[in-house]
mmCIF file of C-alpha atoms and ligand atoms in Angstrom:
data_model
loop_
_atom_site.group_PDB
_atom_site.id
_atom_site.type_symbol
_atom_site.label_atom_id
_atom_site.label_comp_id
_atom_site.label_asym_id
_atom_site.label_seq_id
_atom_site.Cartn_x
_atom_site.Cartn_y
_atom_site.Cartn_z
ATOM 1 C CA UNK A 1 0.000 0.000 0.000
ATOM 2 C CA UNK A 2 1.858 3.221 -1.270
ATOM 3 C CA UNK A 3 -0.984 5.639 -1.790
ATOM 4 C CA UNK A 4 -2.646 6.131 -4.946
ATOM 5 C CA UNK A 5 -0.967 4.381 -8.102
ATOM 6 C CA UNK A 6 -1.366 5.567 -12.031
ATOM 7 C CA UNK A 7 -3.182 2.083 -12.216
ATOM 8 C CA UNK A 8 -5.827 3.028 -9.434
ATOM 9 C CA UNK A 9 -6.297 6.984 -10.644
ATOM 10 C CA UNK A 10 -6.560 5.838 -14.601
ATOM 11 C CA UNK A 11 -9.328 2.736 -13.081
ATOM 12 C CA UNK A 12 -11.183 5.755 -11.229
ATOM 13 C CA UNK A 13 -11.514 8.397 -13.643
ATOM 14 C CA UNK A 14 -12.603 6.058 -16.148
ATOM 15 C CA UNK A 15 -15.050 4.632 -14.054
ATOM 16 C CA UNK A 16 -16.236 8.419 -13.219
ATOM 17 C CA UNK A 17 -15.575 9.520 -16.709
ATOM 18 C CA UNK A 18 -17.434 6.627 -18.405
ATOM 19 C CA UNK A 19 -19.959 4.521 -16.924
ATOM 20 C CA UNK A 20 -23.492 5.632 -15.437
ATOM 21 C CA UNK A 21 -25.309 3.776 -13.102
ATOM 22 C CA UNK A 22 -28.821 2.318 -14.570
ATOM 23 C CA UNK A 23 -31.925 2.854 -12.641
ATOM 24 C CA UNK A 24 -32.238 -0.055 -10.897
ATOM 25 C CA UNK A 25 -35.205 -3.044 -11.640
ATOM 26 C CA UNK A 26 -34.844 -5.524 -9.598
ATOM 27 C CA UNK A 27 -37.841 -6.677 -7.432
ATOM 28 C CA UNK A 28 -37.547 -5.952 -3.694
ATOM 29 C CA UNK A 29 -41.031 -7.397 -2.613
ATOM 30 C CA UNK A 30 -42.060 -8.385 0.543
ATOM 31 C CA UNK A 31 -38.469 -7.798 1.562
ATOM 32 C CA UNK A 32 -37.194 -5.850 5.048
ATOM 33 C CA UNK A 33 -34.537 -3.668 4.447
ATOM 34 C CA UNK A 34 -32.274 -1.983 6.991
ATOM 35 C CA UNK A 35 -29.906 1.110 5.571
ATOM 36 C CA UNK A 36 -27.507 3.328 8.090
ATOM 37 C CA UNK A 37 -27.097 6.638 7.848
ATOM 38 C CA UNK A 38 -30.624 6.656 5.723
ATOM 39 C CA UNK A 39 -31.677 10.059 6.497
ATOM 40 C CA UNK A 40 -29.302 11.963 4.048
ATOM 41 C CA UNK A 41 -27.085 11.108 0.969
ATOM 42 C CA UNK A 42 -26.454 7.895 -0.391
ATOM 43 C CA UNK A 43 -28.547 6.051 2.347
ATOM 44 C CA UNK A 44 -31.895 8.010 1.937
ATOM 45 C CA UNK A 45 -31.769 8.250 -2.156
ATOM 46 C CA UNK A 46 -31.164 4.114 -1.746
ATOM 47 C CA UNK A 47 -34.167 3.935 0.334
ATOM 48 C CA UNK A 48 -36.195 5.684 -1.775
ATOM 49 C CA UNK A 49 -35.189 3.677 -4.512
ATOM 50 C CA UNK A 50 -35.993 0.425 -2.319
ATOM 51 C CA UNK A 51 -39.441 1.764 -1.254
ATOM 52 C CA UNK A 52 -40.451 1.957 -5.099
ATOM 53 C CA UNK A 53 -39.329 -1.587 -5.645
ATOM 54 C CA UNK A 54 -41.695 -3.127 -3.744
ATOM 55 C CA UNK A 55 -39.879 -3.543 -0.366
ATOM 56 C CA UNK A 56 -42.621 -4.430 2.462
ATOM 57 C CA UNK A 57 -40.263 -2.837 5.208
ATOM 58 C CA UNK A 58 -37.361 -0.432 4.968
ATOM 59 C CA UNK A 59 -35.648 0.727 8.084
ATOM 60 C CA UNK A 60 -33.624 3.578 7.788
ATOM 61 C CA UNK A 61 -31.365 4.223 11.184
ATOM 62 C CA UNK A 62 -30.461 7.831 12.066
ATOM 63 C CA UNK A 63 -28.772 9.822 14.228
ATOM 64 C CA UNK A 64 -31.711 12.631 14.940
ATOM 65 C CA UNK A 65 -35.069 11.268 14.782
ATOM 66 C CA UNK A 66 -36.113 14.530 13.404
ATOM 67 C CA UNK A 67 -33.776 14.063 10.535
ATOM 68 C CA UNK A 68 -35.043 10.551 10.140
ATOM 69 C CA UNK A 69 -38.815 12.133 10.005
ATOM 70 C CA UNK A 70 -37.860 14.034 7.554
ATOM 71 C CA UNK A 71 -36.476 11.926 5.427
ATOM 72 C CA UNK A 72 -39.475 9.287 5.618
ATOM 73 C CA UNK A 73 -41.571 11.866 4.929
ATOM 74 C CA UNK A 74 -39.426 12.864 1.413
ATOM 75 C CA UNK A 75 -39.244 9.194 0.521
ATOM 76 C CA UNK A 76 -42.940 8.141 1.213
ATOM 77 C CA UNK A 77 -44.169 12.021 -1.324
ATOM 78 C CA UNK A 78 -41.366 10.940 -3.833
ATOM 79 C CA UNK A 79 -42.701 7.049 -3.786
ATOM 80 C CA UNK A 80 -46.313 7.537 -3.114
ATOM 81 C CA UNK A 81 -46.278 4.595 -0.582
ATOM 82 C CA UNK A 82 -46.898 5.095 2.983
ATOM 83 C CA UNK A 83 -46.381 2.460 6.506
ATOM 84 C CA UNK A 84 -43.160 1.073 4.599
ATOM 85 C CA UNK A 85 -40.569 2.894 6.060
ATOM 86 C CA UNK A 86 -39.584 2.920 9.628
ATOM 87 C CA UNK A 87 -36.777 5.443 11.266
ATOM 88 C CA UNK A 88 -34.855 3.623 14.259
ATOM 89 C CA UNK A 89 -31.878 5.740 16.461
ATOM 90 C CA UNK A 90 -28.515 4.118 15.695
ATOM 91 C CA UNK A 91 -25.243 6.769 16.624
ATOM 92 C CA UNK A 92 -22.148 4.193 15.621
ATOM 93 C CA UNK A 93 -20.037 6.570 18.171
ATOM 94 C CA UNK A 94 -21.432 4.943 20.786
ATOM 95 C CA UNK A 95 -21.137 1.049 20.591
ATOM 96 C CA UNK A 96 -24.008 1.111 23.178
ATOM 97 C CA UNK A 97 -26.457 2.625 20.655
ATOM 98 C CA UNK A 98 -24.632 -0.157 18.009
ATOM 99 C CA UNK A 99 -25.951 -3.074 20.691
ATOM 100 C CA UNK A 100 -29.390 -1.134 21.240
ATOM 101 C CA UNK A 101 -30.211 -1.151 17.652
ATOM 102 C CA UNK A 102 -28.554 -4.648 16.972
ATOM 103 C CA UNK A 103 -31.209 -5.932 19.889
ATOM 104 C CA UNK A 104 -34.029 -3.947 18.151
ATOM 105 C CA UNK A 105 -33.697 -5.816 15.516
ATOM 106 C CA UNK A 106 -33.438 -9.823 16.883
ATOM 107 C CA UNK A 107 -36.329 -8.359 19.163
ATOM 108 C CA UNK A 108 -38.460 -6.963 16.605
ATOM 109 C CA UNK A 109 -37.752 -8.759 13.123
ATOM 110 C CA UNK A 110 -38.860 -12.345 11.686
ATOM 111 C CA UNK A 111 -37.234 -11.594 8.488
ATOM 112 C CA UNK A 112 -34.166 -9.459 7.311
ATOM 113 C CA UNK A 113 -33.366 -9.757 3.681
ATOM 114 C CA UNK A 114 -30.727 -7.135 3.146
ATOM 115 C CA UNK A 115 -28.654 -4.402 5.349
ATOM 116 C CA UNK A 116 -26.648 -1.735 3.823
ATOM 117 C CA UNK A 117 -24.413 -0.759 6.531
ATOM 118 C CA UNK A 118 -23.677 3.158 4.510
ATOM 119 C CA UNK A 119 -23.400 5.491 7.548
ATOM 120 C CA UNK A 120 -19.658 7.045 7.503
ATOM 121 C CA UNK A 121 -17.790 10.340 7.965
ATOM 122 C CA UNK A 122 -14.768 11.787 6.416
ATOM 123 C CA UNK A 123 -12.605 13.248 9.474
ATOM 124 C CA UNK A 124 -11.000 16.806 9.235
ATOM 125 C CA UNK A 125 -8.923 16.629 12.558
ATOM 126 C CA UNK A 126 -8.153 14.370 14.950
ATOM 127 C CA UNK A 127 -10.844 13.458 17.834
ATOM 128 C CA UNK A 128 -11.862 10.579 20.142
ATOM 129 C CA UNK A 129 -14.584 9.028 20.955
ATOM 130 C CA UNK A 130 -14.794 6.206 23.149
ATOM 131 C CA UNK A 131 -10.831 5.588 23.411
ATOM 132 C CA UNK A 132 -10.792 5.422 19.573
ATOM 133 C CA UNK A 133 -10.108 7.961 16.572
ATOM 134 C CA UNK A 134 -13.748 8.949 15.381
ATOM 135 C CA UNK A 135 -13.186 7.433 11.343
ATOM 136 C CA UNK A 136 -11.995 4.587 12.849
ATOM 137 C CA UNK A 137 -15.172 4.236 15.455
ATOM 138 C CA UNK A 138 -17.622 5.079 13.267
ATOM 139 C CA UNK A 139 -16.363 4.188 9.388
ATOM 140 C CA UNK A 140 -14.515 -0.060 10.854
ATOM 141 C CA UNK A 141 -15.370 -0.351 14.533
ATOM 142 C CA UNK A 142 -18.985 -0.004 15.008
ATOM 143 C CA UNK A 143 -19.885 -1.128 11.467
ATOM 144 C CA UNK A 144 -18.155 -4.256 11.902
ATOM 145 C CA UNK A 145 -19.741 -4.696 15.705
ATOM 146 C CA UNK A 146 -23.240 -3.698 13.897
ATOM 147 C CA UNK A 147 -22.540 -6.566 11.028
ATOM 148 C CA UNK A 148 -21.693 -9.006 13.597
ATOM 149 C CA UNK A 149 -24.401 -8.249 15.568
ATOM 150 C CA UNK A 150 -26.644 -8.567 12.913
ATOM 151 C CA UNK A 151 -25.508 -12.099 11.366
ATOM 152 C CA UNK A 152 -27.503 -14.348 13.455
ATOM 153 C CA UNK A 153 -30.957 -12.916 12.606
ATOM 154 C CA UNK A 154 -29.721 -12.935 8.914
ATOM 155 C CA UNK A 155 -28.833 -16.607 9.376
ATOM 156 C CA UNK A 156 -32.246 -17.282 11.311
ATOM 157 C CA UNK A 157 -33.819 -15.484 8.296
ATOM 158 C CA UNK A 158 -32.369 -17.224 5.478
ATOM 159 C CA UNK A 159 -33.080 -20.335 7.431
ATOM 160 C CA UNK A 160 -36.407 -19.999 7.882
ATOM 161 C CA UNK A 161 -36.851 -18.275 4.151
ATOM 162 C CA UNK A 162 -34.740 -21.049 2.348
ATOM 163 C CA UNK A 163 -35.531 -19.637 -0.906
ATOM 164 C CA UNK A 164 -33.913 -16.221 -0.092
ATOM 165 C CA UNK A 165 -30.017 -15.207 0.816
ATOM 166 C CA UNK A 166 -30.078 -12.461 2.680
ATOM 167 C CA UNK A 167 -27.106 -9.688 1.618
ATOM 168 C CA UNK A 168 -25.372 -7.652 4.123
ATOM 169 C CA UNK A 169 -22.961 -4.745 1.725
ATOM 170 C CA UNK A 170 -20.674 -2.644 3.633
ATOM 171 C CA UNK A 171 -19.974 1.327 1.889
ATOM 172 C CA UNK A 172 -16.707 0.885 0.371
ATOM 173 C CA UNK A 173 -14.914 3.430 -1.885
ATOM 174 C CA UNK A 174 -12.117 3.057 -4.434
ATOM 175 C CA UNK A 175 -10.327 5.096 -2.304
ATOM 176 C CA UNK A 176 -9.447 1.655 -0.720
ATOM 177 C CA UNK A 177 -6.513 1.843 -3.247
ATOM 178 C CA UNK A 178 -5.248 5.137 -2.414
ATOM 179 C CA UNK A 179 -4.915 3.824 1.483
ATOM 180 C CA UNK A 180 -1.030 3.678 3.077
ATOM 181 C CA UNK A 181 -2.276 2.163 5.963
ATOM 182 C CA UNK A 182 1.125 3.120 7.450
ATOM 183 C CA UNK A 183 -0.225 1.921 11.360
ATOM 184 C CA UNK A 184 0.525 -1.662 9.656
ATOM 185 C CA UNK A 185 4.062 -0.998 10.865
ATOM 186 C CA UNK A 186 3.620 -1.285 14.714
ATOM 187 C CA UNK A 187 4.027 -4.560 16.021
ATOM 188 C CA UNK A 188 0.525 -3.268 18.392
ATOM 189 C CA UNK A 189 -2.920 -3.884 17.099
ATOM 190 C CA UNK A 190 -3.734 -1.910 14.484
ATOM 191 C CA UNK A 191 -6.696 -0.629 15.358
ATOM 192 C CA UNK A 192 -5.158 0.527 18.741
ATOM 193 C CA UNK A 193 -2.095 2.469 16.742
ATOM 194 C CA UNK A 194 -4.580 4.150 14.510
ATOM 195 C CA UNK A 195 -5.910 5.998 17.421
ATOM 196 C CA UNK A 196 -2.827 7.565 18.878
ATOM 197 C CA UNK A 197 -3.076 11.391 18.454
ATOM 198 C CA UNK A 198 -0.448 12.356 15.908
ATOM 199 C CA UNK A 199 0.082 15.152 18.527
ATOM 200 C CA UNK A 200 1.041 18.494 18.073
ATOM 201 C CA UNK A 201 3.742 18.652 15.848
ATOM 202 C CA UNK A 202 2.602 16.132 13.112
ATOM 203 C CA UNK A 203 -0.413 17.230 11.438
ATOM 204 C CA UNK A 204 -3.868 14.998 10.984
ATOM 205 C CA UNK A 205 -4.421 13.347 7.867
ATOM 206 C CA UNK A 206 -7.849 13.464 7.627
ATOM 207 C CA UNK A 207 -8.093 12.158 3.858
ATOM 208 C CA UNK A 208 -6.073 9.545 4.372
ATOM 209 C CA UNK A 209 -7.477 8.416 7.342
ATOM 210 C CA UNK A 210 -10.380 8.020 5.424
ATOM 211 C CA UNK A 211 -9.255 5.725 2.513
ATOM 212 C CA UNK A 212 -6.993 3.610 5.390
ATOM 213 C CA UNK A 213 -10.591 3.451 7.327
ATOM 214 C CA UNK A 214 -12.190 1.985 3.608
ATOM 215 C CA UNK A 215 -9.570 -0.242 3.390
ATOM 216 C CA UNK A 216 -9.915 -2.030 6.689
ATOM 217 C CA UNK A 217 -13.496 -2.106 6.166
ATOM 218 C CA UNK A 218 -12.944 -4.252 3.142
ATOM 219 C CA UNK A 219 -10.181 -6.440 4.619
ATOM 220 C CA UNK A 220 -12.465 -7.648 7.601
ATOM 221 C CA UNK A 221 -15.287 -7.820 4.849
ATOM 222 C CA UNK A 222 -13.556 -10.483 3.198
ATOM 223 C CA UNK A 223 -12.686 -12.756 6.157
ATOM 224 C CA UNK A 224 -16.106 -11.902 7.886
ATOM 225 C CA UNK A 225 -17.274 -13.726 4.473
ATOM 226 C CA UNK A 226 -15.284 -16.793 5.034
ATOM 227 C CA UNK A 227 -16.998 -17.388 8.387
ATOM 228 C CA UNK A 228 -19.969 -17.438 7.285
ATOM 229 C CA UNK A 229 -21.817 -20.869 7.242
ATOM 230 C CA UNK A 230 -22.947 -22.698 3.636
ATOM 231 C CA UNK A 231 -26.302 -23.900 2.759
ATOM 232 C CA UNK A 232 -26.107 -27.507 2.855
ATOM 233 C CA UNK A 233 -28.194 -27.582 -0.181
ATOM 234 C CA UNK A 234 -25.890 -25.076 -2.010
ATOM 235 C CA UNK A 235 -22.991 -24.659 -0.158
ATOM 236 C CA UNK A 236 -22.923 -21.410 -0.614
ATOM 237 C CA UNK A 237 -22.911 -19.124 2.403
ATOM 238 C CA UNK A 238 -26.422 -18.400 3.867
ATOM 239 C CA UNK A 239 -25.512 -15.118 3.800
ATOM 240 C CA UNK A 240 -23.833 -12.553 1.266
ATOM 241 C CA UNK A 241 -21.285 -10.037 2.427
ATOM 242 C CA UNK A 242 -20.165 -7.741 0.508
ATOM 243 C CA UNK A 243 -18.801 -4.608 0.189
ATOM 244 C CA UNK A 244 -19.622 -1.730 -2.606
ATOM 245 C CA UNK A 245 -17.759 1.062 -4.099
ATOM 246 C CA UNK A 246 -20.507 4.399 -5.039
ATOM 247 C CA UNK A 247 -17.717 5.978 -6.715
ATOM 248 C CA UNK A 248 -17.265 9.798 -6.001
ATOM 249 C CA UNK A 249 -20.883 11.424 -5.501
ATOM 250 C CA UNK A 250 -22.446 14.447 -4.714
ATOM 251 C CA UNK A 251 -23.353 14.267 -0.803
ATOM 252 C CA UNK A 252 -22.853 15.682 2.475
ATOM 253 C CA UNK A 253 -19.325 13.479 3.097
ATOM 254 C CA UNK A 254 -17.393 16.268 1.820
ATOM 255 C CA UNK A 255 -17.879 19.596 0.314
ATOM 256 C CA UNK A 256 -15.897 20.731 -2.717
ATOM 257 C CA UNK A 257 -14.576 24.032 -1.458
ATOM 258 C CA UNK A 258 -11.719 25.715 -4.209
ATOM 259 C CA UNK A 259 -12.229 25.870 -7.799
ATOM 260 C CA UNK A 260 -9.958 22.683 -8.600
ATOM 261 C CA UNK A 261 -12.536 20.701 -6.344
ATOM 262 C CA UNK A 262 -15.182 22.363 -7.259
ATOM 263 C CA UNK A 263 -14.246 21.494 -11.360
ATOM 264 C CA UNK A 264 -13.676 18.430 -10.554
ATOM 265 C CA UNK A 265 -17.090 17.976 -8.802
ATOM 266 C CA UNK A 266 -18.674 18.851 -11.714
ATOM 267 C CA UNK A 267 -16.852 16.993 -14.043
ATOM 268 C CA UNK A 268 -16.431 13.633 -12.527
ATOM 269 C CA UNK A 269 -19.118 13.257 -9.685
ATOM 270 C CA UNK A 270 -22.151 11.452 -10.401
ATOM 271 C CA UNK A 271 -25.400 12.343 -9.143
ATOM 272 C CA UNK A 272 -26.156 11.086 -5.308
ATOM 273 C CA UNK A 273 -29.411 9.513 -6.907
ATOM 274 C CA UNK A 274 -26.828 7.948 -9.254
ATOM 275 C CA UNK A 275 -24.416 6.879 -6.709
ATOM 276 C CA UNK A 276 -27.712 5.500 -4.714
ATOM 277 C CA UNK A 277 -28.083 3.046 -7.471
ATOM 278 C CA UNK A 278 -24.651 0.854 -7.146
ATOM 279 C CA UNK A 279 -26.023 0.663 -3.360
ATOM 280 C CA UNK A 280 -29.067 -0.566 -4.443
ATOM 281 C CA UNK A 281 -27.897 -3.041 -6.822
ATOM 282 C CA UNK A 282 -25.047 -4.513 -4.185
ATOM 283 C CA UNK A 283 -28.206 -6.394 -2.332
ATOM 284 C CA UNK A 284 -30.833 -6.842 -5.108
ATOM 285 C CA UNK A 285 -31.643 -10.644 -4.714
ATOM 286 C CA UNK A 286 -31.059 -11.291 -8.501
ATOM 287 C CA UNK A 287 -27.819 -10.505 -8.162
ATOM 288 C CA UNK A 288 -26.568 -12.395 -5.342
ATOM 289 C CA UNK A 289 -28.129 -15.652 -6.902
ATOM 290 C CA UNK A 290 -26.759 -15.090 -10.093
ATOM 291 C CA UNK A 291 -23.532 -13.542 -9.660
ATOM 292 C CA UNK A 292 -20.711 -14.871 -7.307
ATOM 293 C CA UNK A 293 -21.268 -11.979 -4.802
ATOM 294 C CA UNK A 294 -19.895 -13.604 -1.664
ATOM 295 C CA UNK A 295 -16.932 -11.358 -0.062
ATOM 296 C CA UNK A 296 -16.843 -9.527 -3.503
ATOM 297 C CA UNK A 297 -15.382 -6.125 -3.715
ATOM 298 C CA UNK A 298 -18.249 -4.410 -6.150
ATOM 299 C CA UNK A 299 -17.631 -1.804 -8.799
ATOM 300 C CA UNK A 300 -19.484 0.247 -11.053
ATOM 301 C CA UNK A 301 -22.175 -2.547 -10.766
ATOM 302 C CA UNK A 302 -20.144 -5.927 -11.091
ATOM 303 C CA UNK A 303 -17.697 -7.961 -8.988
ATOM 304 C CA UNK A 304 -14.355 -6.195 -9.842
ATOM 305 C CA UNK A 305 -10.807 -7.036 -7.967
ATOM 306 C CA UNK A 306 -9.986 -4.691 -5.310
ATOM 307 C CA UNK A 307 -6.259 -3.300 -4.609
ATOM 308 C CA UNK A 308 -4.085 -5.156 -5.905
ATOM 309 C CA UNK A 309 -1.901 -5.342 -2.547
ATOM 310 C CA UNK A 310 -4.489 -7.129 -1.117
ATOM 311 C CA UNK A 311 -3.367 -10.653 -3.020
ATOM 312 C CA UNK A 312 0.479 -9.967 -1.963
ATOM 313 C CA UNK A 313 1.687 -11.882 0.829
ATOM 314 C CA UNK A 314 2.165 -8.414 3.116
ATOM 315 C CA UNK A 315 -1.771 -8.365 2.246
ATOM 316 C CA UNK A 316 -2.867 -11.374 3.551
ATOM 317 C CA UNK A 317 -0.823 -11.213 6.011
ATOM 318 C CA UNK A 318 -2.238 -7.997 7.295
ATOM 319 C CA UNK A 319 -5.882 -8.741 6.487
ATOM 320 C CA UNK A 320 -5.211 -12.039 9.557
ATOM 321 C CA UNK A 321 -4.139 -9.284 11.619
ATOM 322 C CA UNK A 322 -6.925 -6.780 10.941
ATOM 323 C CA UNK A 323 -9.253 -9.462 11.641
ATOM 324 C CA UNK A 324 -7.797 -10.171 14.809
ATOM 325 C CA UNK A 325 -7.138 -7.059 16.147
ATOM 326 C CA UNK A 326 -10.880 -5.746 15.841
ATOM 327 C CA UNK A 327 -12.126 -8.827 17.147
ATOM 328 C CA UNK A 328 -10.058 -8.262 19.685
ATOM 329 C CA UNK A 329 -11.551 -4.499 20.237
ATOM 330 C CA UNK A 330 -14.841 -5.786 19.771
ATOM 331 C CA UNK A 331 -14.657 -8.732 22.235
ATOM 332 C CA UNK A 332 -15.412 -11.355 19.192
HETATM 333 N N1 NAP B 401 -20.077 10.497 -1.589
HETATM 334 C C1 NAP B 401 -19.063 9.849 -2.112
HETATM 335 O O1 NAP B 401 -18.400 10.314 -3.055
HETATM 336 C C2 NAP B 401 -18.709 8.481 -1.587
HETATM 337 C C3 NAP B 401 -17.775 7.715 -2.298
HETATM 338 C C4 NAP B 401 -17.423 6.450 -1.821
HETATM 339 C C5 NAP B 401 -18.000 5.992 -0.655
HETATM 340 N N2 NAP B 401 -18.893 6.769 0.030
HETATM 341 C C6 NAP B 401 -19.470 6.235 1.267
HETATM 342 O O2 NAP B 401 -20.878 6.311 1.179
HETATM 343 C C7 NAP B 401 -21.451 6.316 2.488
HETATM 344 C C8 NAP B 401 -22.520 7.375 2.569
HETATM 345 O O3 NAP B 401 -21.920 8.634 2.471
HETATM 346 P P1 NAP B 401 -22.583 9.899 1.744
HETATM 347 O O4 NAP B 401 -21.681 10.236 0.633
HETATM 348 O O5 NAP B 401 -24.002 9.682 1.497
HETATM 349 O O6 NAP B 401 -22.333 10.988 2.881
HETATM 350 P P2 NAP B 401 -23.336 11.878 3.745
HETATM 351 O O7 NAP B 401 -24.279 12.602 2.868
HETATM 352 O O8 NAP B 401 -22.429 12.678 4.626
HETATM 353 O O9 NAP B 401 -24.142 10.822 4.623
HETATM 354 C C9 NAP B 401 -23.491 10.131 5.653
HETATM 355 C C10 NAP B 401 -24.529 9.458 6.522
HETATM 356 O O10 NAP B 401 -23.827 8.790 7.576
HETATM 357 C C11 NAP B 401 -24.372 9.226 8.816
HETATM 358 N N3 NAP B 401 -23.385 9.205 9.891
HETATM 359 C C12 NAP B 401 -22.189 9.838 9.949
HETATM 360 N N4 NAP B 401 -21.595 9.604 11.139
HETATM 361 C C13 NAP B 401 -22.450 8.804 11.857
HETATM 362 C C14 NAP B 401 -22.435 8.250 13.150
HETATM 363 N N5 NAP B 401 -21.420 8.448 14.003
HETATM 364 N N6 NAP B 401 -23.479 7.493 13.539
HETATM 365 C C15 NAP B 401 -24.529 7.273 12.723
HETATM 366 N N7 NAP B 401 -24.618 7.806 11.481
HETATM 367 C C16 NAP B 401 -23.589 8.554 11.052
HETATM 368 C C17 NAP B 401 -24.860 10.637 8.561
HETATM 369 O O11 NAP B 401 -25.765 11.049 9.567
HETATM 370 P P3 NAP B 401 -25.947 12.629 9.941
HETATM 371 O O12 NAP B 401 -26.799 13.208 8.857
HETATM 372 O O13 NAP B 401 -26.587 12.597 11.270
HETATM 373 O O14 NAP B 401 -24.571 13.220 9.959
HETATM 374 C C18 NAP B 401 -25.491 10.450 7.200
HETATM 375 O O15 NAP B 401 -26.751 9.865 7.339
HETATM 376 C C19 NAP B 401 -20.267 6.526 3.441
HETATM 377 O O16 NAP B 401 -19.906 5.286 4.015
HETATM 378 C C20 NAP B 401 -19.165 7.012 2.523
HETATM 379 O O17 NAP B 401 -17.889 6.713 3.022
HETATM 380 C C21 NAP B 401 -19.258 7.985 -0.411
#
């Protein structure tokens, strides 16, 4: 991992430059649907896009519930359909509002088709929350804690659904590629080095914090596929993990501020409707049964290889370690 290569920049802008996300078809009925960070961005214009396909429930989890009203309110005018979406408190900053929600759901749900764990920040400076750097809480820490939280009520719904595999896509980004991950380099836990203040005479790299946060995410991805028990009729996992790249969209993550960022907003960034889309399609059941989906890294719409680093041996090597070091963290 040496920070962004010609390889990954010429594979971005031509994915930005050249392909546009199709509305997507595929049928969502009777399915419940839970999406993070659903009342803004990404998350609400997926939900929205959910609601019209026929989904019987879609949960949307929010910081504010006013925010959350809001947003049902948008989505249920925009789809014309009313009583499907629900707005549930989830802050990942706190992993006792992670275990809250995660208890909501075995409490509350018989079935659970599809999560789209979205909710994520892009850090500007340095700052802690419980012990650990925020991007690191909120982007690996409690959306890994949520996803394993979440598993067994997946499991208990694609056992008692056996014609269904529920899908459970993590938020990914090609910035993946552009990560250094330099914390790999301490013989601590990873996690734990990542949230050492870079005190006062190093600055904060908050945009590379970011992609290092995005690749983690898809390292523990990967293995958190692998555990996952097969179908004895298919054996295929019961469930489908995956993890999805948007590509670069308009949203709230980060404002273009400066005319070079503001150009190349305009230029390269797709829609957030657009960017909704590649969300959208990561758990459509058509998909997953016809595609190979399981631990896939997904891209402009189809299973694409992620960094390259990750195949070295240093990658493997470090994707053991990432999985044991926020399992550790976690208590898994
Ligand atoms: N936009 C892009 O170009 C792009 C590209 C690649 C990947 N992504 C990924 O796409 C996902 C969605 O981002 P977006 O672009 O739609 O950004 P956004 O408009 O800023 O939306 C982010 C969502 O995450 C929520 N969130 C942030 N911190 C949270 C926390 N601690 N607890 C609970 N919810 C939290 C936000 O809630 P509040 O409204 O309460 O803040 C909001 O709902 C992120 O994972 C991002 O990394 C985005």
């Amino acid at each position: 991992m040496s920070g962004p290569t010609p390889a990954a920049v010429s594979a971005l802008l031509r994915s930005q430059l050249c392909f546009h996300p199709p509305l997507p078809t595929s049928s969502f009925k009777d399915q419940t649907v839970i999406i993070t960070g659903g009342n803004t961005g990404l998350g609400r214009e997926a939900a929205m896009h959910i609601v019209r396909l026929g989904a019987a429930k879609v949960i949307i989890s929010v910081r504010s519930l006013v925010k959350g009203e809001v947003a049902k309110e948008y989505i249920e005018k925009e789809t014309g359909r009313k009583d499907v979406v629900e707005v549930w408190e989830l802050d990942l900053s706190t992993s006792e509002s992670v275990r809250a929600f995660a208890k909501r759901v075995s409490e509350d749900l018989v079935r659970l088709d599809a999560v789209i764990e979205n909710a994520g920040m892009w850090p500007k400076t340095f700052e802690l929350v419980e012990s650990h750097e925020a991007t690191i809480k909120t982007n690996v820490l409690s959306t890994l804690l949520l996803a394993n939280l979440l598993i067994p009520t997946l499991l208990k719904s694609a056992k008692a659904n056996p014609s269904t595999t529920p899908v459970l896509t993590f938020v990914d980004s090609a910035l993946h590629k552009f990560a250094t991950l330099k914390a790999r380099r301490t013989s601590s836990n990873i996690i734990t080095a990542l949230s050492t203040s870079p005190g006062v005479t190093k600055a904060f790299d908050g945009d590379m914090r970011y992609n290092d946060s995005k690749l983690l995410l898809l390292l523990y991805a990967q293995k958190l596929s692998e555990s996952i028990p097969l179908s004895p009729e298919t054996n295929k996992p019961l469930v489908c993990i995956n993890a999805v790249n948007p590509g670069y969209c308009i949203s709230g993550l980060v404002v273009a501020s400066g005319f070079a960022a503001r150009t190349a907003e305009k230029v390269m960034a797709r829609s957030t409707d657009e960017g909704a889309r590649t969300l959208v399609d990561a758990v459509a059941a058509d998909k997953v049964r016809t595609e190979e989906r399981w631990g896939a890294y997904i891209d402009d719409m189809r299973v694409q290889k992620p960094a390259a680093w990750i195949e070295t041996k240093e990658g493997q090597e470090t994707k053991e370690r990432v999985w044991r070091d926020v399992n550790e963290i976690l208590g898994l």
